[in-house]
Short mmCIF file of C-alpha atoms in Angstrom, two decimals:
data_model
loop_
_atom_site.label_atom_id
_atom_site.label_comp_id
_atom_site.label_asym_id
_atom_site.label_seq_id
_atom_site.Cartn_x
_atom_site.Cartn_y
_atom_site.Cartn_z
CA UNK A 5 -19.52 -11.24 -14.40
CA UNK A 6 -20.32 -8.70 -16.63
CA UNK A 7 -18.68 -5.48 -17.02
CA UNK A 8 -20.61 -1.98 -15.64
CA UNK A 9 -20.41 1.23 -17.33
CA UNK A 10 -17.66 3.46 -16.49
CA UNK A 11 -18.82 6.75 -13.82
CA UNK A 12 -18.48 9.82 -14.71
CA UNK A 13 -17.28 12.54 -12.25
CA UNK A 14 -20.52 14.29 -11.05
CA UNK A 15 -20.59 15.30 -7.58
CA UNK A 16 -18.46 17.71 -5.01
CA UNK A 17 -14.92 16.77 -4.80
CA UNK A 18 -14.07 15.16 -1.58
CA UNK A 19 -12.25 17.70 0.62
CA UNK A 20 -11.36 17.32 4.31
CA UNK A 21 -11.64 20.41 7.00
CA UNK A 22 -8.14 20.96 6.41
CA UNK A 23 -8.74 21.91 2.74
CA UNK A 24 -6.90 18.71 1.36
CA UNK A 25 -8.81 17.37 -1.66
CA UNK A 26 -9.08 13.12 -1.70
CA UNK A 27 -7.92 12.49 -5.15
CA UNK A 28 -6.30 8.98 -4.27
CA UNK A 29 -8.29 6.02 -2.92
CA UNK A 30 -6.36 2.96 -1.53
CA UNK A 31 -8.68 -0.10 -1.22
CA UNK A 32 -8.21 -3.24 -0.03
CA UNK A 33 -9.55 -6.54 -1.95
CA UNK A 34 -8.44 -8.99 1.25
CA UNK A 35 -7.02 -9.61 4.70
CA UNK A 36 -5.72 -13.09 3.01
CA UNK A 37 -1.64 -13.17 2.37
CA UNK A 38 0.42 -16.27 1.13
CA UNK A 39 3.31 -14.65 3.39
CA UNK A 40 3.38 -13.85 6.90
CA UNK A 41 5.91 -11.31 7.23
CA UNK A 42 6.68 -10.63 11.13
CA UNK A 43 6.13 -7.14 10.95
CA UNK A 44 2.90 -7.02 9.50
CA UNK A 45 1.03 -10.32 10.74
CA UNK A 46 1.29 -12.94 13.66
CA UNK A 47 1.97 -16.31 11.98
CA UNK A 48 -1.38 -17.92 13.19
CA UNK A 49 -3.23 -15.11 11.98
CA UNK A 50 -7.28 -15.59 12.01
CA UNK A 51 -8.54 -14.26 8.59
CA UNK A 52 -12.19 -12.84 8.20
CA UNK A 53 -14.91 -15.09 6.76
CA UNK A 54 -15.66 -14.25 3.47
CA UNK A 55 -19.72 -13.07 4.51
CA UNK A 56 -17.79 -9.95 5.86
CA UNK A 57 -15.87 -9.08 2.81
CA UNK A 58 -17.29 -7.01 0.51
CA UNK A 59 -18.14 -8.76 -3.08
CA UNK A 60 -16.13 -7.71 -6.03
CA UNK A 61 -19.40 -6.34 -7.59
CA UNK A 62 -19.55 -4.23 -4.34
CA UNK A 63 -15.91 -3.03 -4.46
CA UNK A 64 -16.73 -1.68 -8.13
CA UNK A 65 -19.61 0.09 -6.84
CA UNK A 66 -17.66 1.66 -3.92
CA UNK A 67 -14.70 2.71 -6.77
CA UNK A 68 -17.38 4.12 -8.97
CA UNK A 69 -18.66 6.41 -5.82
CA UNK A 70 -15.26 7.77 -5.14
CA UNK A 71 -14.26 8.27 -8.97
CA UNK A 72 -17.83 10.44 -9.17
CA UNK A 73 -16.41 12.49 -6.14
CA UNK A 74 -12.85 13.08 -7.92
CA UNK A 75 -10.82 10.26 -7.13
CA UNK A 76 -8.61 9.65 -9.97
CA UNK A 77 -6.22 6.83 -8.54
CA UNK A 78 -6.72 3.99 -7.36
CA UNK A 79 -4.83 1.37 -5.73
CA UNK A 80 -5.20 -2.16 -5.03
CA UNK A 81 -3.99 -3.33 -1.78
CA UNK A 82 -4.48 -6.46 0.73
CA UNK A 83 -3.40 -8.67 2.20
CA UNK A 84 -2.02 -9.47 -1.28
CA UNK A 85 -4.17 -8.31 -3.68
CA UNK A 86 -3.50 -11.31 -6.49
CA UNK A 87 -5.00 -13.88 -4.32
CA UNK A 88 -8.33 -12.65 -4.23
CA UNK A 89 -10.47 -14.95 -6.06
CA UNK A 90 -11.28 -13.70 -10.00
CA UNK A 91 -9.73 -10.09 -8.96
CA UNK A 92 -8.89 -9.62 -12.45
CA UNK A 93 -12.62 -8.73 -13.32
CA UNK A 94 -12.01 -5.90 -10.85
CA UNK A 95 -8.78 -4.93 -12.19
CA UNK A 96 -9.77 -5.54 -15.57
CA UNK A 97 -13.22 -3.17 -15.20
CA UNK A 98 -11.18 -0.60 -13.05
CA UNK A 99 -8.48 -0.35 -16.69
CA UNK A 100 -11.88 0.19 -18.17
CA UNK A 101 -12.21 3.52 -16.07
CA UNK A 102 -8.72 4.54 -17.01
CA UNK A 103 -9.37 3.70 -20.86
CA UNK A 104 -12.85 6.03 -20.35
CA UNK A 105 -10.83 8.71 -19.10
CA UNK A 106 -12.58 8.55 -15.52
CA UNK A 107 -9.59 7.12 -13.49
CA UNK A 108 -6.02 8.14 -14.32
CA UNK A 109 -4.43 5.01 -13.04
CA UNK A 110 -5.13 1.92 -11.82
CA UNK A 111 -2.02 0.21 -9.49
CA UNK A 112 -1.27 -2.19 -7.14
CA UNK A 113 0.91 -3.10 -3.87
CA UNK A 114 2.37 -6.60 -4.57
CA UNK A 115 4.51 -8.91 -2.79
CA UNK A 116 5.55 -10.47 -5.68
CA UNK A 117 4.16 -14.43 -5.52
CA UNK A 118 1.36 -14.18 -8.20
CA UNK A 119 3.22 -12.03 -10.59
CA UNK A 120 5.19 -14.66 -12.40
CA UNK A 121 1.71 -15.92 -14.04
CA UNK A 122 -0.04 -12.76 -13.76
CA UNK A 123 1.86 -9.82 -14.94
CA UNK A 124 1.18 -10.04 -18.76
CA UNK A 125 -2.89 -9.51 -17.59
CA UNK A 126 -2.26 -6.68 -15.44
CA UNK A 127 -0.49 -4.83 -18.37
CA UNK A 128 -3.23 -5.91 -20.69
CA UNK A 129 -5.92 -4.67 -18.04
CA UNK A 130 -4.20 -1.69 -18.12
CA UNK A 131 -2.13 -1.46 -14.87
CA UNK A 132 0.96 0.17 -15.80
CA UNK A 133 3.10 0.81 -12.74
CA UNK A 134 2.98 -1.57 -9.20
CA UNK A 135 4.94 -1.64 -6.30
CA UNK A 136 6.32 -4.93 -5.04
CA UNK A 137 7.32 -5.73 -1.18
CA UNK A 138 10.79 -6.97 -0.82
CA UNK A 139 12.68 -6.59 2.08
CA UNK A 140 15.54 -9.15 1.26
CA UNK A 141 17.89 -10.69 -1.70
CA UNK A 142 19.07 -13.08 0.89
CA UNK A 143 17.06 -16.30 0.59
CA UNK A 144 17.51 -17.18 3.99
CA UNK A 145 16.68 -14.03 4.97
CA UNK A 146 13.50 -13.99 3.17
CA UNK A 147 12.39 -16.94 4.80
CA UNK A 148 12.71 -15.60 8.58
CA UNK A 149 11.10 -12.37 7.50
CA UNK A 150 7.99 -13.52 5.79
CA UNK A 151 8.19 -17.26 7.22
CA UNK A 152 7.58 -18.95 3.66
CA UNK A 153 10.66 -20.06 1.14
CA UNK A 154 9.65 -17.98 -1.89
CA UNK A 155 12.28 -15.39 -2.65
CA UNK A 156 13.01 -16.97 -6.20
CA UNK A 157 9.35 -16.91 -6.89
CA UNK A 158 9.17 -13.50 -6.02
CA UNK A 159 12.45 -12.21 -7.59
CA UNK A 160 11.12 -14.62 -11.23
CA UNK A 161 7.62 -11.95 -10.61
CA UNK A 162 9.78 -9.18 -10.48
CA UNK A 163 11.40 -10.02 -13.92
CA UNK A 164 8.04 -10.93 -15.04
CA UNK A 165 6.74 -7.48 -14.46
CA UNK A 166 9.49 -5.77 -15.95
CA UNK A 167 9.04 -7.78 -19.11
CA UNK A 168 5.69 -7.26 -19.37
CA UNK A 169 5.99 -3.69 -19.19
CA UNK A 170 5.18 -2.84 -16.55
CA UNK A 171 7.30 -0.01 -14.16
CA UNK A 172 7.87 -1.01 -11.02
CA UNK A 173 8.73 0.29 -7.65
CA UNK A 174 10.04 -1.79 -4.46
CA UNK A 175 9.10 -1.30 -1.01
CA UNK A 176 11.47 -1.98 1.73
CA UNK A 177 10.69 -2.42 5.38
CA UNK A 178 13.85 -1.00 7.00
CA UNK A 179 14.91 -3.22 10.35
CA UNK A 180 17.20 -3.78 12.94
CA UNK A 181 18.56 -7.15 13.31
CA UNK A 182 17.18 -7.88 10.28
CA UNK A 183 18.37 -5.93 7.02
CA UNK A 184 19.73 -3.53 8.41
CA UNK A 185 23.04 -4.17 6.70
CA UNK A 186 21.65 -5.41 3.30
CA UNK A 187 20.05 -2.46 2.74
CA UNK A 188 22.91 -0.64 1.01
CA UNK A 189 22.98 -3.53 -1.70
CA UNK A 190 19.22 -3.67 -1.95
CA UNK A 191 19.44 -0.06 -3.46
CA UNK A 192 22.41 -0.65 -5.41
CA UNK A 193 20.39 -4.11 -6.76
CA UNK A 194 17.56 -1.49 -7.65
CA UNK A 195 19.29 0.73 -9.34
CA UNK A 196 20.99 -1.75 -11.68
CA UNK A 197 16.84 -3.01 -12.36
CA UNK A 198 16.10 0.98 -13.15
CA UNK A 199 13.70 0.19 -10.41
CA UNK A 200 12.62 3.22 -7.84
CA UNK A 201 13.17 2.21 -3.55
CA UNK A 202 11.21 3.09 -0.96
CA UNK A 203 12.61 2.65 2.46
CA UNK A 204 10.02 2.66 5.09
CA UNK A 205 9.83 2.59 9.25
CA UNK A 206 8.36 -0.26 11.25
CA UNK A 207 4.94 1.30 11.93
CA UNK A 208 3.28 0.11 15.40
CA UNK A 209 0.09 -1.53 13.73
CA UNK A 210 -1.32 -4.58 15.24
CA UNK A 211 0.32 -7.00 18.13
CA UNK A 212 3.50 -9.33 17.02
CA UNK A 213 5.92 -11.74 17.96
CA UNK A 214 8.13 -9.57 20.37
CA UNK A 215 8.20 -5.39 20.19
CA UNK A 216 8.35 -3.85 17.58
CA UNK A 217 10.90 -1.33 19.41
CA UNK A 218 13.61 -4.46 18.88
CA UNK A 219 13.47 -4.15 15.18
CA UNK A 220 13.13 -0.50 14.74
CA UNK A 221 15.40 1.45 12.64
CA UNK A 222 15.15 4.98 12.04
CA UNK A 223 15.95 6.39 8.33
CA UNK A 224 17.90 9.24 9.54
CA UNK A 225 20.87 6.87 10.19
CA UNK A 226 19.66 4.78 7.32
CA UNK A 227 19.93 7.91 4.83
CA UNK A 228 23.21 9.01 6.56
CA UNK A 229 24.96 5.16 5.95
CA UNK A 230 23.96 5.36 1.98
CA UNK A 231 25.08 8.60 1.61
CA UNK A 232 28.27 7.32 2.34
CA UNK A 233 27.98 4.90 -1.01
CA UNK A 234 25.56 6.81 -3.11
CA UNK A 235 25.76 10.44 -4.15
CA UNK A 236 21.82 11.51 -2.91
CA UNK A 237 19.90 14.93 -4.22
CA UNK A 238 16.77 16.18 -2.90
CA UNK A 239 14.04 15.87 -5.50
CA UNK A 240 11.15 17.52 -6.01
CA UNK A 241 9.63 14.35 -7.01
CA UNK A 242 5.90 14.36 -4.85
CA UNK A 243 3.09 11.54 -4.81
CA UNK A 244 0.90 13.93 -2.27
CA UNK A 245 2.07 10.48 -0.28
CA UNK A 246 4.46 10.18 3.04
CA UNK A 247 7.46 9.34 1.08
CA UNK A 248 10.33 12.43 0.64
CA UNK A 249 12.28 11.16 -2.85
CA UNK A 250 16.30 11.49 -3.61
CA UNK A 251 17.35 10.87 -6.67
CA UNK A 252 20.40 8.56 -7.26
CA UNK A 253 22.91 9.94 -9.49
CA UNK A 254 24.49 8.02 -12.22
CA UNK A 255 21.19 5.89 -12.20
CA UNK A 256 17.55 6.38 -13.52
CA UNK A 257 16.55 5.16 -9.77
CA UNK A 258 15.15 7.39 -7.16
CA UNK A 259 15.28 6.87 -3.24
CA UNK A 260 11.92 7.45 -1.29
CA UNK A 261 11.95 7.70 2.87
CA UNK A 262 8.71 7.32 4.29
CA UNK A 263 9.27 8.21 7.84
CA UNK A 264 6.27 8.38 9.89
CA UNK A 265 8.59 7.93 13.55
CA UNK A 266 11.34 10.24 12.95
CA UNK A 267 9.34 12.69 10.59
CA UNK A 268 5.68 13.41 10.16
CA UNK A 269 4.79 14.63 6.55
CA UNK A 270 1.28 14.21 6.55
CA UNK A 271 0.17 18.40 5.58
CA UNK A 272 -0.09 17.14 1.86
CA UNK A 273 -2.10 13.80 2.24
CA UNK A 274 -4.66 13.08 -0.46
CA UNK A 275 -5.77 9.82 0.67
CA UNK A 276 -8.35 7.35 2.33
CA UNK A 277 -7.74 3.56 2.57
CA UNK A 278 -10.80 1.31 2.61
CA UNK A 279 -10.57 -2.01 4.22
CA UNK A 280 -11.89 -5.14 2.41
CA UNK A 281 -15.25 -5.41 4.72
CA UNK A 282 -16.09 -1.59 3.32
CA UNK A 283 -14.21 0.44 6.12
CA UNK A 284 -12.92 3.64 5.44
CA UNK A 285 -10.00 5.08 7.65
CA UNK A 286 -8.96 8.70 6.86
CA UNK A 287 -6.03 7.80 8.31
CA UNK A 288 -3.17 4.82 8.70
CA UNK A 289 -2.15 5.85 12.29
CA UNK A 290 -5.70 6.55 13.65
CA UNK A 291 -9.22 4.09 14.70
CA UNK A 292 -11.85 6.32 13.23
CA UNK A 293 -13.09 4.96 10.37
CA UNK A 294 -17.22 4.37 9.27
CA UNK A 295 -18.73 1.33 7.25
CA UNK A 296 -19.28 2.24 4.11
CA UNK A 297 -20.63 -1.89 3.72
CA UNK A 298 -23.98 -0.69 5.67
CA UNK A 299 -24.59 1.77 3.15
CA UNK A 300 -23.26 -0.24 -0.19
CA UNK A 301 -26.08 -2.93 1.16
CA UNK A 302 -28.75 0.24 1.74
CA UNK A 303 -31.72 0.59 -0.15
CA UNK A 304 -30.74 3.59 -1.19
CA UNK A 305 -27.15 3.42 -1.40
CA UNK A 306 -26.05 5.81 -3.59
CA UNK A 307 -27.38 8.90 -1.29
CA UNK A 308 -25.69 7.03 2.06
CA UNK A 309 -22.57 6.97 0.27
CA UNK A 310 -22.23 10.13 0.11
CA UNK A 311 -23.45 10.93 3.33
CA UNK A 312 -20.65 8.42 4.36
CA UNK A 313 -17.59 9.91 2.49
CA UNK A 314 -18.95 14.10 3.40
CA UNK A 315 -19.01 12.92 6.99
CA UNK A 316 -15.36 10.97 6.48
CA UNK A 317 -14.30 14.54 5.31
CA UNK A 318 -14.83 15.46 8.55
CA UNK A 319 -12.84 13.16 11.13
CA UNK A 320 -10.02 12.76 8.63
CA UNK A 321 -7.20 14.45 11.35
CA UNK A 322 -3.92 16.80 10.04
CA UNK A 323 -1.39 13.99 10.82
CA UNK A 324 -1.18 10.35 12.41
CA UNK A 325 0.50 10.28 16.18
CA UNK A 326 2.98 7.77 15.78
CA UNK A 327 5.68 8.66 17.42
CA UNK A 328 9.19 7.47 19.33
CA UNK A 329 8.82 8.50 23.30
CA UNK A 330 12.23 7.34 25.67
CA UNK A 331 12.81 4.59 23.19
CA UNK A 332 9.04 2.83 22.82
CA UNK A 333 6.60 3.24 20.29
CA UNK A 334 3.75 5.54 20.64
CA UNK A 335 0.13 6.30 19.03
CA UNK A 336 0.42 2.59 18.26
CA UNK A 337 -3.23 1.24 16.47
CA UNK A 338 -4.43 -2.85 16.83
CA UNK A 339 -5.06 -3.37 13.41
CA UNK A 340 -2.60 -5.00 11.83
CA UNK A 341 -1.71 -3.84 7.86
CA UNK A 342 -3.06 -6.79 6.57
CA UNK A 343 -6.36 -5.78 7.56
CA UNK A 344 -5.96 -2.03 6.50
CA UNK A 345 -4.75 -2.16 3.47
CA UNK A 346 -0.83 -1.88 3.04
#
């Protein structure tokens, strides 16, 4: 495939109705996983057919739209993102946006299974930061979470990155029953890496295996158990994301919370998420959302596009609604993450 010009920013910035400006695009490449971690996906999950997936050629195009309207970071998500058939062109053409001066970054949510062969080209593309999933260092562990025996795989991708240069952050699902007690050596395991944590609440997207009220653990308690092991400062540290950051002294490591149950800090969101069949959802914890696809495949795409992300502007709410009500979930959506991008 060959390689499109970079686009330069020429259009309105995109800015909702509460006078947030969309500077940070999250886009999914695929609904397709090689885990099937139990809070994010049923274990006979049915994955779309590849007719209603946007091409790779497409997702460039879409990029290039949201770069013109003063997106400037961009973020590869699934699914996982490294399984996606040749998605280093996309990477690879994306690094040529950052090189142009167009993008400022180019990253990636990982959950670590493709990185052991893949890290050196995201470096070379020019990713320079990804987050990896890992919500375990117990192999066992691993296995009942994300059904699949690859924990040493993962942990070997991890080192990879590193090595290659790359910086990377981990994401940690926090649960009950589950890690609940690891979770004090998982930060103490990143800080030894000089790796950042994010800790992060069960979110109510999509119908599991059992309720997700069984395995939910709220941060406040979490925060208040590593406090007792780690001394924690606020930081002023800010992505214009969920998380709220600590940083760990006597390490290089910082702690981020991303509470959506127990704390809503949506005021300062600067983001949309676009689903791999060309979906865009102004928000994680809401249904609205308009196909973007129907326009890409337009014959004149380039004016419905924009049509499609002013009118976006528009429904994107102030905050999601998930909330806790007499101990059960609330505001809960039935798309699962996989299919929204995590």
């Amino acid at each position: 495939m060959d390689m499109p010009i970079a686009t330069p920013h020429t259009a309105t910035p995109l800015t909702d109705q509460f006078g947030r400006t969309i500077t940070y695009l999250r886009l999914s490449v695929t609904d397709r996983c090689d885990l099937r971690c139990r809070y994010c996906m049923a274990e006979d999950m049915v994955f779309l057919p590849k007719t209603d997936v946007l091409t790779l050629e497409e997702m460039l195009e879409l990029s290039d739209a949201f770069i013109a309207r003063g997106v400037n970071r961009i973020r590869l998500t699934g699914g996982e993102p490294l399984v996606r058939k040749n998605i280093m062109w996309l990477i690879e053409a994306l690094g040529e946006r950052v090189k142009s001066g167009n993008l400022q970054e180019i990253t990636l949510t990982t959950n670590g299974t493709q990185l052991p062969k893949m890290a050196g080209d995201l470096y070379r593309a020019g990713v320079r930061r990804i987050n990896v999933s890992l919500d375990t260092l117990d192999a066992k562990r691993f296995q009942d979470i994300s059904r699949r025996d690859k924990l040493e795989t993962v942990l070997a991708g991890i080192d990879a990155a590193k090595q290659a240069g790359l910086r990377v952050k981990i994401n940690t699902v926090a649960m009950r029953h589950f890690n609940e007690a690891e979770i004090p050596e998982l930060v103490h395991w990143a800080t030894t890496k000089d790796f950042d944590i994010t800790l992060i609440e069960t979110m109510p997207l999509g119908d599991i295996e059992g309720a997700r009220e069984d395995s939910y653990l709220p941060l406040t308690a979490v925060k208040s158990n590593l406090e007792q092991r780690f001394d924690l400062t606020t930081s002023g540290h800010r992505t214009g994301g969920p998380a709220r950051y600590f940083a760990i002294n006597g390490s290089h490591s910082k702690l981020g919370l991303i509470t959506p149950l127990t704390n809503n800090f949506c005021d300062g969101c600067n983001r949309v998420r676009v689903t791999c069949t060309g979906r865009i959802y102004m928000c994680l914890g809401q249904d609205d959302h308009i196909d973007l696809r129907a326009a890409l495949r337009s014959e004149d795409k380039h004016a419905n596009l924009n049509e499609c992300l002013d009118k976006s502007m528009g429904l994107k709410p102030r905050g999601h609604d998930f909330a806790m009500s007499n101990g059960q979930m609330v505001g809960k959506v039935n798309r699962h993450m996989s299919q929204t991008g995590g």
